[in-house]
């Protein structure tokens, strides 16, 4: 079974991200092909990347910053990732980008899927993160969940739940299905060619 981490990508008080995070975790419970842990960036108060060398030049080396060291080691224990993506000024949150910057080898050759939220469902932030993920030698999954204005307002003002939006439930299923496909494929390939 694949070990997947759901990274909550925004940390402000009263954040909307708790809604999609809870909903993704609920959806994951119904699956027998993945086990999901939630990694809340509030629990990993990373410094802005503050090491003397870029992560790509320190394989096996130890970071000076204990919080960054704990983060990258944690990331290394997973087969794949889902991130909640709030869109701030047409980009991802700084805390999420910094979390990506704070590891390298630990992300390599693993799939990642995105759950965006914001006025336009986080699409512009997700597009930027796809490029970041490729640079980290990850496989960003095409299928994403976009929680746009209608569902966002429905949840925070209209007493609705994300389950009330059938297109979101369908998108969540596709996201899981394709993340698992890529996760299995990459895990198998890495086992066959560990130094390839
Ligand atoms: C600083 C800031 C900038 C934002 N910029 C955008 C934006 O450019 N486009 C957009 O669709 N929503 C934007 N929003 C709205 C957020 O994407 C939306 O409220 C999101 O759900 C916030 O996630 P959070 O509550 O987990 O922080 C912005 C919100 C903040 C706080």
mmCIF file of N, CA, C and O in Angstrom, residues 9 13 20 34-36 38 63 76 85 110 118 128 132 159 164-165 170 177 182 196:
data_model
loop_
_atom_site.group_PDB
_atom_site.id
_atom_site.type_symbol
_atom_site.label_atom_id
_atom_site.label_comp_id
_atom_site.label_asym_id
_atom_site.label_seq_id
_atom_site.Cartn_x
_atom_site.Cartn_y
_atom_site.Cartn_z
ATOM 1 N N UNK A 9 -0.990 23.386 2.860
ATOM 2 C CA UNK A 9 -0.074 24.379 2.315
ATOM 3 C C UNK A 9 -0.295 25.815 2.730
ATOM 4 O O UNK A 9 0.345 26.712 2.180
ATOM 5 N N UNK A 13 -4.245 31.827 10.626
ATOM 6 C CA UNK A 13 -5.392 31.503 11.468
ATOM 7 C C UNK A 13 -6.669 31.530 10.630
ATOM 8 O O UNK A 13 -6.770 32.299 9.682
ATOM 9 N N UNK A 20 -10.658 21.465 2.828
ATOM 10 C CA UNK A 20 -10.210 20.427 1.892
ATOM 11 C C UNK A 20 -9.326 19.368 2.545
ATOM 12 O O UNK A 20 -9.378 18.195 2.149
ATOM 13 N N UNK A 34 -4.112 3.175 -0.532
ATOM 14 C CA UNK A 34 -3.187 4.179 -0.004
ATOM 15 C C UNK A 34 -3.476 4.410 1.478
ATOM 16 O O UNK A 34 -4.591 4.197 1.954
ATOM 17 N N UNK A 35 -2.421 4.814 2.180
ATOM 18 C CA UNK A 35 -2.556 5.218 3.585
ATOM 19 C C UNK A 35 -2.102 6.665 3.678
ATOM 20 O O UNK A 35 -1.008 7.003 3.204
ATOM 21 N N UNK A 36 -2.955 7.508 4.221
ATOM 22 C CA UNK A 36 -2.689 8.955 4.194
ATOM 23 C C UNK A 36 -2.337 9.488 5.576
ATOM 24 O O UNK A 36 -3.046 9.228 6.549
ATOM 25 N N UNK A 38 -1.481 13.281 7.458
ATOM 26 C CA UNK A 38 -1.585 14.717 7.243
ATOM 27 C C UNK A 38 -0.336 15.386 7.811
ATOM 28 O O UNK A 38 0.019 15.171 8.976
ATOM 29 N N UNK A 63 21.332 18.926 7.553
ATOM 30 C CA UNK A 63 21.075 20.367 7.598
ATOM 31 C C UNK A 63 21.485 20.929 8.965
ATOM 32 O O UNK A 63 21.454 20.228 9.974
ATOM 33 N N UNK A 76 11.078 12.125 3.181
ATOM 34 C CA UNK A 76 11.728 10.934 2.632
ATOM 35 C C UNK A 76 11.018 9.630 2.953
ATOM 36 O O UNK A 76 11.277 8.606 2.313
ATOM 37 N N UNK A 85 -3.478 23.735 -1.927
ATOM 38 C CA UNK A 85 -2.816 24.899 -2.529
ATOM 39 C C UNK A 85 -3.742 26.107 -2.479
ATOM 40 O O UNK A 85 -4.696 26.207 -3.260
ATOM 41 N N UNK A 110 8.787 10.770 -7.166
ATOM 42 C CA UNK A 110 7.533 10.489 -6.460
ATOM 43 C C UNK A 110 6.434 11.356 -7.081
ATOM 44 O O UNK A 110 6.714 12.477 -7.536
ATOM 45 N N UNK A 118 -9.487 28.834 -3.906
ATOM 46 C CA UNK A 118 -9.371 30.279 -4.120
ATOM 47 C C UNK A 118 -10.422 30.682 -5.128
ATOM 48 O O UNK A 118 -11.218 29.849 -5.587
ATOM 49 N N UNK A 128 2.147 27.040 -11.286
ATOM 50 C CA UNK A 128 3.524 27.349 -10.875
ATOM 51 C C UNK A 128 4.152 26.166 -10.155
ATOM 52 O O UNK A 128 5.336 25.853 -10.346
ATOM 53 N N UNK A 132 7.754 23.669 -10.333
ATOM 54 C CA UNK A 132 8.595 23.402 -9.145
ATOM 55 C C UNK A 132 8.747 21.899 -8.960
ATOM 56 O O UNK A 132 9.846 21.383 -8.721
ATOM 57 N N UNK A 159 -23.358 27.017 4.534
ATOM 58 C CA UNK A 159 -23.601 25.808 5.326
ATOM 59 C C UNK A 159 -23.450 24.517 4.537
ATOM 60 O O UNK A 159 -23.970 23.474 4.932
ATOM 61 N N UNK A 164 -21.218 18.179 -1.135
ATOM 62 C CA UNK A 164 -22.426 18.632 -1.836
ATOM 63 C C UNK A 164 -22.140 18.978 -3.304
ATOM 64 O O UNK A 164 -23.072 19.269 -4.061
ATOM 65 N N UNK A 165 -20.885 19.001 -3.684
ATOM 66 C CA UNK A 165 -20.517 19.373 -5.054
ATOM 67 C C UNK A 165 -20.003 18.127 -5.774
ATOM 68 O O UNK A 165 -18.857 17.695 -5.578
ATOM 69 N N UNK A 170 -16.080 13.774 -7.750
ATOM 70 C CA UNK A 170 -15.526 13.051 -8.927
ATOM 71 C C UNK A 170 -14.046 13.381 -9.119
ATOM 72 O O UNK A 170 -13.229 12.500 -9.405
ATOM 73 N N UNK A 177 -7.078 8.017 -7.900
ATOM 74 C CA UNK A 177 -6.814 6.921 -8.850
ATOM 75 C C UNK A 177 -5.496 7.134 -9.586
ATOM 76 O O UNK A 177 -4.682 6.213 -9.718
ATOM 77 N N UNK A 182 0.515 6.314 -10.605
ATOM 78 C CA UNK A 182 1.891 6.812 -10.726
ATOM 79 C C UNK A 182 2.735 6.391 -9.530
ATOM 80 O O UNK A 182 3.920 6.075 -9.675
ATOM 81 N N UNK A 196 19.355 3.811 -10.789
ATOM 82 C CA UNK A 196 19.237 4.165 -12.208
ATOM 83 C C UNK A 196 19.082 5.641 -12.453
ATOM 84 O O UNK A 196 18.927 6.422 -11.550
#
